[in-house]
XYZ file of C-alpha atoms in Angstrom:
715
model
C 8.048 10.455 11.632
C 8.468 8.009 8.395
C 5.480 5.919 7.141
C 6.255 2.524 8.240
C 4.449 1.707 5.040
C 7.510 3.005 2.949
C 9.299 0.314 4.897
C 7.227 -2.533 3.918
C 7.623 -1.451 0.459
C 11.618 -1.221 0.312
C 10.788 -5.061 1.695
C 8.760 -5.914 -1.084
C 12.012 -4.209 -3.596
C 14.248 -6.464 -2.136
C 12.595 -9.157 -2.595
C 12.064 -8.660 -6.184
C 15.916 -7.825 -6.533
C 17.003 -10.747 -5.137
C 14.570 -12.775 -7.606
C 16.217 -10.991 -9.970
C 19.730 -11.954 -8.795
C 18.877 -15.781 -8.514
C 17.527 -15.719 -12.108
C 20.894 -14.186 -13.615
C 22.645 -16.984 -11.297
C 20.680 -19.985 -12.706
C 20.891 -18.586 -16.224
C 24.841 -18.724 -15.801
C 24.679 -22.889 -15.352
C 25.220 -24.857 -18.126
C 21.999 -26.736 -19.778
C 23.513 -29.471 -20.727
C 23.464 -31.417 -23.955
C 22.288 -30.198 -27.312
C 19.191 -33.417 -26.422
C 18.729 -32.029 -22.811
C 18.303 -28.358 -24.180
C 15.985 -29.856 -26.615
C 13.496 -31.353 -24.084
C 13.619 -28.457 -21.856
C 12.766 -26.109 -24.616
C 9.654 -28.517 -26.100
C 8.404 -28.014 -22.244
C 9.377 -24.682 -22.073
C 7.053 -23.876 -25.295
C 4.124 -25.649 -24.082
C 4.127 -24.186 -20.977
C 3.950 -20.562 -22.683
C 1.588 -21.751 -25.025
C -0.905 -22.657 -22.176
C -0.419 -19.555 -20.054
C -0.849 -17.732 -23.393
C -4.118 -19.076 -23.951
C -5.385 -18.945 -20.512
C -4.516 -15.288 -20.328
C -6.134 -14.527 -22.852
C -9.630 -16.002 -21.701
C -8.788 -14.477 -17.995
C -8.166 -11.075 -19.122
C -11.368 -9.977 -20.728
C -13.201 -11.399 -17.354
C -11.258 -9.602 -14.917
C -11.862 -6.559 -16.773
C -15.500 -7.078 -17.027
C -15.570 -7.816 -13.245
C -13.422 -4.831 -12.739
C -16.350 -2.845 -14.528
C -19.119 -4.257 -12.608
C -17.262 -3.407 -9.035
C -16.537 0.196 -10.006
C -20.325 0.755 -11.128
C -22.034 -1.329 -8.158
C -19.541 -0.576 -5.510
C -17.384 2.126 -5.948
C -19.685 4.898 -7.608
C -22.498 4.608 -4.381
C -19.961 4.107 -2.085
C -17.907 7.306 -3.545
C -14.493 5.506 -3.084
C -12.699 6.708 -5.918
C -12.403 3.701 -7.829
C -10.669 1.963 -4.969
C -12.094 -1.072 -4.900
C -11.979 -1.719 -8.473
C -8.296 -0.487 -8.885
C -7.739 -2.730 -5.906
C -9.179 -6.015 -8.031
C -7.188 -4.789 -10.848
C -3.475 -4.575 -8.922
C -4.534 -7.924 -7.410
C -5.749 -9.802 -10.666
C -2.504 -8.751 -12.511
C 0.156 -9.586 -9.793
C -1.630 -12.717 -9.339
C -1.056 -13.680 -13.186
C 2.167 -12.314 -13.210
C 3.640 -14.072 -9.947
C 2.624 -17.340 -11.455
C 3.997 -16.282 -14.938
C 7.737 -15.607 -13.576
C 7.440 -18.464 -10.982
C 6.893 -21.161 -14.365
C 8.976 -19.364 -16.571
C 11.994 -19.335 -13.861
C 11.404 -23.803 -13.473
C 11.219 -24.231 -17.024
C 14.527 -22.704 -17.515
C 15.955 -24.365 -14.340
C 15.334 -28.377 -15.218
C 17.897 -29.059 -17.496
C 20.358 -27.026 -15.317
C 19.747 -29.092 -12.537
C 19.822 -32.295 -14.560
C 23.604 -31.356 -15.679
C 24.023 -30.305 -12.198
C 23.422 -33.983 -10.902
C 26.248 -35.089 -12.789
C 28.512 -33.320 -10.040
C 26.430 -34.991 -7.088
C 22.945 -34.425 -5.095
C 24.551 -31.270 -3.278
C 24.886 -29.176 -6.594
C 21.884 -30.225 -7.940
C 19.865 -29.504 -4.695
C 21.085 -25.867 -4.850
C 20.497 -25.319 -7.947
C 16.946 -26.580 -7.884
C 16.398 -24.695 -4.350
C 17.611 -21.469 -6.117
C 15.382 -21.757 -8.943
C 12.765 -22.195 -6.818
C 13.832 -19.075 -4.861
C 12.915 -16.895 -7.517
C 9.403 -17.900 -7.498
C 9.386 -17.767 -4.119
C 11.097 -14.128 -3.663
C 8.685 -12.848 -6.619
C 5.264 -14.110 -4.823
C 6.145 -12.347 -1.680
C 7.571 -9.798 -2.857
C 4.406 -9.469 -5.450
C 1.936 -9.950 -2.433
C 4.122 -6.913 -0.019
C 4.228 -4.483 -2.590
C 0.568 -4.887 -3.555
C -1.016 -4.656 -0.399
C 1.815 -1.888 1.258
C 1.586 0.128 -1.913
C -2.527 0.153 -2.026
C -2.351 0.811 2.144
C -0.150 3.986 0.908
C -2.589 5.210 -1.733
C -5.609 4.632 0.060
C -4.791 4.560 4.125
C -7.401 7.378 4.479
C -10.277 5.370 2.650
C -9.279 1.994 4.575
C -9.810 3.810 7.515
C -13.154 4.887 6.916
C -14.341 1.995 4.312
C -12.077 -1.189 5.412
C -13.733 -3.093 2.912
C -12.631 -1.468 -0.057
C -9.322 -3.323 0.169
C -11.346 -6.520 0.075
C -10.871 -5.980 -4.134
C -7.505 -6.278 -3.884
C -7.855 -9.904 -2.198
C -10.824 -10.742 -4.720
C -8.664 -9.902 -7.518
C -5.941 -12.098 -6.484
C -7.958 -15.009 -5.268
C -10.398 -15.514 -8.443
C -6.715 -15.554 -10.869
C -5.683 -17.295 -8.535
C -8.215 -19.769 -8.312
C -8.295 -19.958 -12.100
C -4.922 -20.623 -12.609
C -4.585 -23.273 -9.692
C -7.714 -24.886 -11.276
C -6.775 -25.315 -15.052
C -3.447 -26.044 -14.404
C -4.063 -28.590 -12.046
C -6.395 -30.007 -14.763
C -3.974 -29.983 -17.488
C -1.113 -31.372 -15.222
C -3.368 -34.313 -14.169
C -4.459 -35.369 -17.578
C -1.449 -35.500 -18.699
C 0.046 -37.435 -15.627
C -2.732 -39.963 -15.365
C -2.857 -40.384 -19.524
C 1.085 -41.392 -19.604
C 1.038 -43.336 -16.357
C -2.191 -45.379 -17.761
C -1.119 -46.121 -20.928
C 3.069 -46.023 -20.923
C 3.733 -47.417 -17.493
C 0.924 -49.526 -16.920
C -0.151 -51.188 -20.256
C 3.139 -50.768 -22.192
C 5.338 -51.328 -19.299
C 8.182 -48.451 -20.183
C 9.610 -45.904 -17.397
C 7.898 -42.958 -16.275
C 9.586 -40.534 -18.372
C 10.311 -42.440 -21.367
C 10.809 -40.475 -24.630
C 8.604 -43.172 -26.707
C 5.780 -42.172 -24.560
C 3.543 -39.509 -26.405
C 2.211 -37.783 -23.412
C 5.587 -37.545 -22.049
C 6.465 -33.585 -22.504
C 2.608 -32.589 -21.648
C 3.480 -34.408 -18.324
C 6.453 -32.509 -17.949
C 4.232 -29.246 -18.971
C 2.233 -29.973 -16.286
C 4.296 -29.865 -13.469
C 5.224 -26.105 -14.277
C 1.920 -24.824 -15.196
C 0.252 -26.470 -12.386
C 2.767 -27.036 -9.349
C 4.213 -23.339 -10.512
C 2.372 -21.153 -11.906
C -0.981 -22.437 -10.197
C 1.098 -22.811 -7.237
C 2.611 -19.585 -7.494
C -0.893 -17.624 -8.088
C -2.118 -19.828 -4.917
C 0.623 -18.542 -1.932
C 0.522 -14.998 -3.509
C -3.237 -14.748 -2.866
C -2.911 -16.085 0.520
C -0.298 -13.542 1.483
C -2.661 -10.824 0.137
C -5.779 -11.885 1.484
C -4.290 -12.517 4.881
C -2.898 -8.991 5.017
C -6.107 -7.614 3.867
C -7.873 -9.392 6.710
C -5.502 -7.980 9.220
C -5.604 -4.696 7.416
C -9.676 -4.815 7.849
C -9.535 -5.370 11.484
C -7.215 -2.948 12.490
C -8.737 -0.109 10.610
C -12.221 -1.312 12.710
C -9.976 -1.129 16.063
C -8.277 2.341 14.713
C -11.675 3.715 14.598
C -13.202 2.181 17.504
C -14.748 4.513 20.343
C -14.019 1.826 22.986
C -10.000 1.428 23.514
C -9.258 3.248 26.512
C -5.935 2.890 27.595
C -5.010 1.557 24.217
C -5.390 4.413 22.048
C -2.440 5.811 22.405
C -1.048 2.645 20.961
C -3.296 2.814 17.488
C -2.578 6.429 17.174
C -0.486 6.296 14.085
C -1.733 3.428 11.907
C 0.720 0.751 14.042
C -1.878 -1.909 13.735
C -2.311 -1.026 9.782
C 1.648 -1.325 9.368
C 2.345 -4.235 11.929
C 1.234 -7.239 9.748
C 3.164 -5.443 6.534
C 6.499 -5.146 8.882
C 6.012 -9.073 9.736
C 6.394 -9.841 5.602
C 9.105 -7.445 5.673
C 10.717 -9.237 8.283
C 10.028 -12.651 6.465
C 11.679 -11.833 3.512
C 14.933 -10.888 5.300
C 14.893 -14.265 7.252
C 13.951 -16.225 4.027
C 16.960 -14.720 2.240
C 19.422 -15.344 4.688
C 17.888 -18.901 5.859
C 18.100 -19.950 2.101
C 21.984 -19.625 2.206
C 22.172 -22.672 4.335
C 21.701 -24.541 1.174
C 25.030 -25.148 -0.341
C 27.044 -27.257 -2.820
C 28.880 -29.248 0.053
C 25.412 -30.966 1.325
C 26.284 -34.936 0.314
C 23.310 -36.465 1.735
C 19.258 -36.038 3.411
C 18.043 -33.039 1.120
C 14.811 -33.171 3.242
C 16.636 -32.529 6.158
C 18.824 -30.003 5.107
C 15.639 -27.906 3.271
C 14.023 -28.247 6.625
C 17.315 -26.937 8.851
C 16.765 -23.670 5.963
C 13.434 -22.801 6.998
C 14.215 -23.271 10.841
C 17.041 -20.671 10.288
C 14.490 -18.353 8.302
C 12.125 -18.212 10.852
C 14.353 -17.698 13.841
C 15.664 -14.715 11.830
C 12.018 -13.691 11.317
C 11.373 -13.938 14.948
C 14.546 -11.665 15.460
C 13.567 -8.897 13.490
C 9.655 -8.766 14.665
C 11.034 -8.515 18.359
C 12.991 -5.419 17.365
C 9.659 -4.010 15.056
C 7.628 -4.476 17.834
C 9.477 -2.890 20.424
C 10.101 0.293 18.226
C 6.621 0.176 17.047
C 4.375 -0.332 20.293
C 6.991 0.923 23.083
C 7.684 -1.682 25.016
C 3.796 -2.142 25.683
C 2.075 -5.066 26.713
C -0.210 -5.159 23.577
C 3.153 -5.102 21.740
C 4.445 -8.270 23.038
C 1.088 -9.971 23.059
C 1.216 -9.454 19.109
C 4.250 -10.493 19.044
C 3.797 -13.677 20.867
C 0.804 -14.431 18.133
C 3.633 -14.062 15.429
C 5.660 -16.364 17.196
C 2.510 -18.798 17.320
C 1.778 -18.377 13.817
C 5.702 -18.957 12.851
C 5.743 -22.435 15.196
C 2.436 -23.285 12.771
C 4.538 -23.350 9.907
C 7.611 -25.748 11.289
C 4.241 -27.883 12.780
C 2.777 -28.459 9.935
C 5.419 -29.142 7.794
C 6.209 -31.667 10.087
C 2.894 -33.195 10.117
C 2.792 -33.199 6.162
C 6.599 -34.555 6.283
C 5.255 -37.542 8.508
C 2.303 -38.431 6.186
C 4.187 -37.954 2.979
C 7.434 -38.836 3.199
C 8.405 -42.975 2.345
C 11.017 -42.850 5.502
C 7.768 -42.763 7.773
C 5.172 -45.443 8.397
C 2.333 -44.177 6.869
C 3.523 -44.102 3.061
C 5.739 -47.643 3.841
C 2.438 -49.351 5.011
C 0.461 -48.220 1.182
C 3.167 -49.780 -0.022
C 3.200 -52.656 1.615
C -0.476 -52.918 1.181
C 0.244 -52.768 -3.077
C 1.443 -56.643 -2.527
C -2.117 -57.630 -2.090
C -3.304 -55.487 -4.720
C -4.633 -51.985 -6.227
C -7.623 -52.176 -4.095
C -6.212 -52.197 -0.914
C -3.656 -49.773 -1.740
C -6.336 -47.263 -2.158
C -8.070 -48.322 0.558
C -4.473 -47.566 2.647
C -3.687 -44.536 1.058
C -7.261 -43.123 1.668
C -7.388 -44.017 5.109
C -3.976 -42.542 5.375
C -4.756 -39.300 3.921
C -8.167 -39.199 6.231
C -5.842 -39.707 9.287
C -3.467 -36.772 8.397
C -6.279 -34.590 9.186
C -6.091 -35.158 13.031
C -2.627 -33.731 13.954
C -3.131 -31.055 11.345
C -6.582 -29.884 13.442
C -4.707 -29.939 16.760
C -2.165 -27.496 15.017
C -4.788 -24.913 13.705
C -6.953 -25.098 16.804
C -4.092 -24.597 19.228
C -3.128 -21.753 17.325
C -6.123 -20.278 16.845
C -6.664 -20.729 20.964
C -3.343 -19.563 21.926
C -3.129 -16.257 19.521
C -6.867 -15.199 20.103
C -6.596 -15.508 24.030
C -3.349 -13.907 24.080
C -4.277 -10.564 22.270
C -7.882 -10.863 24.219
C -6.157 -10.617 27.258
C -3.468 -8.557 26.684
C -5.885 -6.177 25.660
C -8.753 -6.360 28.345
C -10.790 -8.539 27.244
C -11.008 -6.719 23.533
C -12.537 -9.082 21.362
C -11.364 -7.112 17.678
C -7.890 -7.386 19.581
C -8.270 -10.843 20.034
C -9.315 -11.350 16.594
C -6.528 -9.044 14.986
C -3.826 -11.388 17.203
C -4.940 -14.570 15.171
C -4.700 -12.653 12.032
C -0.823 -11.525 12.975
C -0.608 -15.038 13.624
C -1.765 -15.878 9.978
C 0.732 -13.076 8.858
C 3.589 -14.404 10.396
C 2.821 -18.118 9.185
C 3.135 -16.146 5.637
C 5.954 -13.859 6.033
C 7.809 -17.235 5.552
C 6.346 -17.528 2.292
C 9.804 -16.763 0.280
C 11.703 -19.913 1.876
C 8.421 -21.851 2.097
C 7.812 -21.095 -2.139
C 11.713 -22.204 -2.587
C 11.178 -25.359 -0.950
C 7.679 -25.971 -3.008
C 9.194 -25.184 -6.495
C 12.140 -27.115 -5.790
C 9.416 -30.114 -6.444
C 8.578 -29.582 -9.915
C 12.068 -28.549 -11.093
C 13.334 -31.515 -9.701
C 10.535 -33.660 -11.182
C 11.073 -32.106 -14.796
C 15.024 -32.665 -14.237
C 14.522 -36.219 -13.417
C 12.274 -36.691 -16.955
C 15.183 -34.684 -18.898
C 17.631 -37.463 -17.106
C 15.514 -40.139 -18.436
C 14.784 -38.723 -21.750
C 18.345 -38.042 -22.560
C 19.520 -40.977 -21.416
C 21.732 -39.842 -18.917
C 24.017 -42.097 -16.968
C 22.205 -44.257 -13.904
C 24.319 -42.153 -11.274
C 22.915 -39.228 -12.552
C 19.382 -40.991 -12.170
C 19.734 -42.082 -8.782
C 20.517 -38.286 -7.667
C 17.563 -36.775 -9.452
C 15.299 -39.788 -8.290
C 16.324 -39.086 -4.687
C 15.572 -35.073 -5.092
C 12.258 -36.159 -6.932
C 10.761 -38.167 -4.162
C 11.811 -35.102 -1.551
C 10.359 -32.430 -4.073
C 6.816 -34.726 -3.714
C 6.953 -34.306 -0.125
C 7.739 -30.411 -0.217
C 5.099 -29.733 -2.778
C 2.712 -31.869 -0.217
C 3.871 -29.496 2.795
C 3.719 -26.369 0.845
C -0.183 -27.339 0.024
C -0.378 -28.042 3.771
C 1.088 -24.520 4.248
C -1.579 -22.710 2.077
C -4.693 -24.583 3.618
C -3.371 -23.791 7.441
C -3.164 -20.347 6.101
C -6.610 -20.121 4.971
C -8.167 -21.659 7.979
C -6.415 -19.142 9.963
C -7.436 -16.129 8.240
C -10.948 -17.178 7.978
C -11.581 -16.331 11.477
C -9.847 -12.831 10.937
C -12.070 -12.609 7.574
C -15.644 -13.869 9.032
C -15.050 -11.105 12.089
C -14.423 -8.525 9.346
C -17.410 -9.730 7.566
C -19.635 -9.406 10.593
C -18.377 -6.179 11.425
C -19.031 -5.146 8.157
C -22.853 -6.365 7.891
C -23.644 -4.728 11.038
C -21.711 -0.824 10.181
C -23.669 -0.908 7.014
C -27.416 -1.607 8.978
C -26.786 0.574 11.474
C -25.633 3.438 9.720
C -29.184 3.669 8.230
C -32.593 3.700 10.240
C -34.708 1.984 7.087
C -31.994 -1.095 7.131
C -32.482 -1.008 11.074
C -36.313 -1.381 10.445
C -35.472 -4.278 7.554
C -33.583 -6.498 9.582
C -35.690 -5.748 12.378
C -33.380 -4.192 14.991
C -33.819 -1.643 17.561
C -31.077 0.770 18.534
C -28.265 -0.553 20.452
C -28.574 -4.259 19.155
C -27.012 -5.591 15.954
C -27.270 -8.416 13.708
C -26.391 -11.771 15.378
C -24.727 -14.716 13.406
C -26.232 -17.256 16.381
C -26.458 -20.982 15.632
C -29.656 -20.987 16.921
C -31.110 -19.094 13.807
C -32.165 -21.336 10.899
C -30.872 -18.996 8.627
C -27.190 -19.150 9.956
C -27.436 -23.111 9.916
C -29.019 -23.120 6.082
C -26.001 -21.579 5.302
C -23.801 -23.778 6.915
C -24.990 -26.601 5.149
C -25.102 -24.692 1.490
C -20.844 -23.912 2.535
C -20.459 -27.217 3.691
C -21.452 -28.871 0.553
C -19.487 -26.349 -1.771
C -15.953 -27.756 -1.350
C -17.365 -31.434 -2.311
C -19.124 -30.124 -5.084
C -16.419 -28.009 -6.328
C -13.868 -30.809 -6.272
C -16.555 -33.299 -8.040
C -16.152 -31.002 -11.089
C -12.338 -30.737 -11.068
C -12.058 -34.692 -10.832
C -14.710 -35.348 -13.217
C -12.703 -32.753 -15.594
C -9.416 -35.126 -14.990
C -11.043 -38.352 -15.953
C -12.662 -37.089 -18.815
C -9.184 -35.088 -20.110
C -7.190 -38.452 -19.144
C -9.476 -40.433 -20.796
C -8.849 -38.213 -24.458
C -5.213 -38.763 -23.710
C -5.662 -42.431 -22.776
C -7.332 -42.861 -26.070
C -4.678 -40.627 -28.171
C -1.641 -42.166 -26.616
C -3.096 -45.642 -27.622
C -3.971 -44.510 -30.983
C 0.076 -43.399 -31.602
C 1.118 -46.437 -30.261
C -1.069 -48.171 -32.987
C -0.367 -46.100 -35.572
C 2.699 -44.695 -35.399
C 4.866 -47.621 -36.423
C 8.627 -47.363 -34.566
C 7.636 -45.427 -31.602
C 8.561 -48.375 -29.405
C 11.482 -49.290 -31.130
C 12.623 -45.818 -31.120
C 12.894 -45.267 -34.759
C 9.628 -42.675 -34.989
C 9.018 -39.794 -32.964
C 5.595 -39.461 -31.059
C 3.516 -36.504 -31.747
C 3.938 -34.620 -28.638
C 2.228 -31.631 -29.599
C -1.070 -33.387 -30.031
C -0.989 -34.572 -26.430
C -0.158 -31.068 -25.546
C -2.993 -29.592 -27.184
C -4.896 -32.443 -25.582
C -4.390 -31.096 -22.074
C -4.108 -27.391 -22.864
C -7.795 -27.375 -24.245
C -9.389 -29.422 -21.575
C -7.808 -27.093 -19.116
C -9.559 -24.148 -20.821
C -12.811 -25.750 -21.210
C -13.402 -27.306 -18.155
C -12.329 -24.031 -15.726
C -16.006 -22.518 -16.466
C -18.230 -24.834 -14.209
C -16.309 -24.835 -10.614
C -15.529 -20.823 -11.415
C -19.452 -19.951 -11.677
C -19.851 -21.943 -8.671
C -17.543 -19.944 -6.898
C -18.756 -16.548 -7.789
C -22.142 -17.044 -8.250
C -23.032 -19.214 -4.972
C -22.208 -16.664 -2.655
C -24.062 -13.908 -4.728
C -27.333 -15.976 -4.927
C -27.219 -16.696 -1.190
C -26.147 -13.102 -0.238
C -29.154 -11.588 -2.301
C -31.696 -14.258 -1.889
C -31.033 -15.451 1.743
C -29.342 -12.647 3.244
C -26.318 -11.833 5.246
C -27.047 -14.327 7.936
C -27.135 -17.390 5.287
C -24.141 -15.816 3.588
C -22.110 -15.914 7.065
C -23.141 -19.079 7.597
C -22.079 -20.298 4.104
C -18.224 -18.793 4.888
C -17.859 -20.843 7.931
C -19.333 -23.821 6.249
C -16.900 -23.772 3.276
C -14.134 -23.469 5.524
C -14.826 -26.340 8.390
C -15.823 -28.448 5.361
C -13.233 -27.427 2.794
C -9.672 -27.249 5.201
C -10.181 -31.089 6.166
C -11.323 -32.153 2.918
C -8.250 -30.196 1.359
C -5.589 -31.598 4.000
C -6.733 -35.380 3.181
C -6.537 -34.956 -0.387
C -3.109 -33.344 -0.582
C -1.472 -35.413 2.029
C -3.145 -38.658 0.892
C -2.358 -37.972 -2.664
C 1.230 -37.678 -1.878
C 1.427 -40.771 0.064
C 0.233 -42.751 -2.909
C 2.716 -41.074 -4.960
C 5.606 -41.642 -2.292
C 4.821 -45.123 -1.872
C 4.949 -45.869 -5.883
C 8.520 -44.131 -5.128
C 9.591 -46.255 -2.299
C 8.609 -49.424 -4.438
C 11.177 -47.863 -7.224
C 13.640 -47.968 -5.096
C 13.900 -51.619 -5.332
C 12.018 -52.664 -1.816
C 8.897 -54.965 -2.084
C 9.996 -56.145 -6.044
C 11.221 -52.746 -7.030
C 9.787 -51.758 -10.691
C 7.616 -53.540 -12.853
C 6.605 -55.964 -10.348
C 2.856 -56.614 -9.054
C 3.164 -54.147 -6.314
C 4.503 -51.328 -8.380
C 1.801 -51.959 -10.917
C -0.635 -51.829 -7.653
C 1.405 -48.585 -6.721
C 1.086 -47.117 -9.680
C -2.659 -47.033 -9.809
C -2.969 -45.599 -6.874
C -0.735 -42.784 -7.887
C -3.358 -42.254 -10.668
C -6.226 -41.626 -8.202
C -3.953 -39.840 -5.835
C -2.536 -37.429 -8.371
C -5.840 -35.244 -9.165
C -6.205 -35.507 -5.324
C -3.367 -33.807 -4.662
C -2.589 -31.669 -7.413
C -5.969 -30.618 -8.530
C -8.995 -30.565 -6.299
C -7.442 -30.652 -2.602
C -4.949 -27.692 -3.310
C -7.745 -25.612 -5.410
C -10.110 -25.545 -2.197
C -7.407 -23.141 -1.000
C -8.556 -21.026 -3.539
C -12.220 -21.477 -3.268
C -12.682 -20.817 0.378
C -10.559 -17.325 -0.556
C -12.696 -16.223 -3.307
C -16.261 -17.111 -1.515
C -15.089 -14.662 1.575
C -13.684 -12.281 -0.598
C -16.300 -11.966 -3.045
C -18.961 -11.739 0.119
C -16.885 -8.700 1.795
C -16.503 -6.510 -1.676
C -20.272 -7.040 -2.104
C -21.579 -6.702 1.068
C -22.879 -3.481 1.100
C -25.366 -3.863 -2.007
C -26.385 -7.320 -0.476
C -27.153 -5.938 2.981
C -29.600 -3.165 1.134
C -31.078 -5.356 -1.739
C -31.650 -8.987 0.361
C -34.818 -10.535 -0.307
C -35.215 -12.532 2.801
C -33.649 -11.097 5.988
């Protein structure tokens, strides 16, 4: 019988081939006037220069960590280098997914601006297709990495499940580097450009007279494209890995009873991979709904494309389940959990849309508060972000509750399968990564297109089209961040259970370790809240997202301060900028953002990598387990608050710029611009980076758990 892992590989190849097709489709379109091409080329060169410098910093770090993993993990466990190989594969494809997405979006923006001359439908279609290259590359590389690793090391995974965590650690670490540095870059430029250009000089957002305008447009690509691509890629990989670790634990379990026949051919191992392949087909077919004939409601059209993709994926999932599990009760229970995950995508998208779109009350209330000045704008935006966590929590709790108990009762009260069912829900959610990322990357493409329209001096009717698409893009970016955060929360349940199992498997394999942890035959280590070591870990873990975010926001503050000084200097020292007779020094501003982003990366990266290792080796696995749970419970809601609140501030500004409440250059508009500058590092730097922080903490803990259990000082 064919190994179903090869079907998953085929699905990954289809995604990558479709990404190539979309890329060639985009390249055939008109780039616009020479001025538009010049602007787009400057943005592309700035983005390429930034990623080149970033990769030169990241590469030696990744190699050193791979060597340490091989020496410290693979050699003692005799895994043949499986963990280190996985780390390198995860790292490489994470970097590649981010680069391909960025390389496409910077080439699509001028073409989208030119297409906007033909109407909303043409611009919408081209921007969505450009985003589709990133979407298909991200899910294609993610599924290729996990399914290929499964085929190469499936026997090792069955006997030593934690080896596959190396793949997730590589993906998570590089994603965090790219997300953090890209976020610092983009918001240093954006905040600096807004504070001087819009607030002090009174010129439009993308006015070519603003020295920071090119750096700002570069930032949209390195943050929202390269950073987001690597982020969602690692979410896909880590969630897949959580499901595979649990599947291997179930497959090797001796307490399955009449379920044994249903897992005899690694069905539970390949099922999450096949869900990923089904989502790829659904995403491709759903994307065909976006077409040039669309004349209005671009957000509604994107939502319909998402729903079509979800329905098609669900149908393919049903067929897959039937053939894989022979019409069994367990199979249909797992399919039901997959449906829960698909519903989560639609539900969390609606929550984020409600709290970040200017079509709804929360954003309008922020705009209205701007009439009384910046302070009330800040309070309204912050409170809206805080409120958005409640419906997000409801979606999360219902998803975990329903998926767990569906699997638990269908398997005859098997806890392992209950948790596995929750992992399947998370995997089904992420199976729609292709269409979700297509919608997300639409955002920075239209943002850059809007800038090109302004800088190239195109007619007002074109600006009206790109303005509308840009505002929609702010919402789509917020929904994708909510999507990534929700996946982290769902996957955390499975990852923590896998962590517990790995700890106890290691302890019970040695009489000396049983003695060290005060256990007798038949006992296992209990992660109970009555244990002060677990409570200590909870406090440390709950603190981490806040302290981590403080580094990022402070980094943006410092870098933006330098950008403000530089823009003011150029306005002061270069005669003719404001009259349009002299050209600003764009390169200097690009260099400020690049240097700051690379330099400021060290502190948050060290915090994420070193903290779990110190806690684990000093305080032991119980405190480390508490840390993992604490980081998720605080981090998820802090991330929701910052991403939704930040996007709401941004769209409140857009709402006023449409002519409401006085329009551009009015006092409410100035207050809204100030609110947007506060929201920018929330939504594009700190908020989305928390997702990567959670994944790094979890994967590094599982990778090093053997050494931690053996050498922990206080247990």
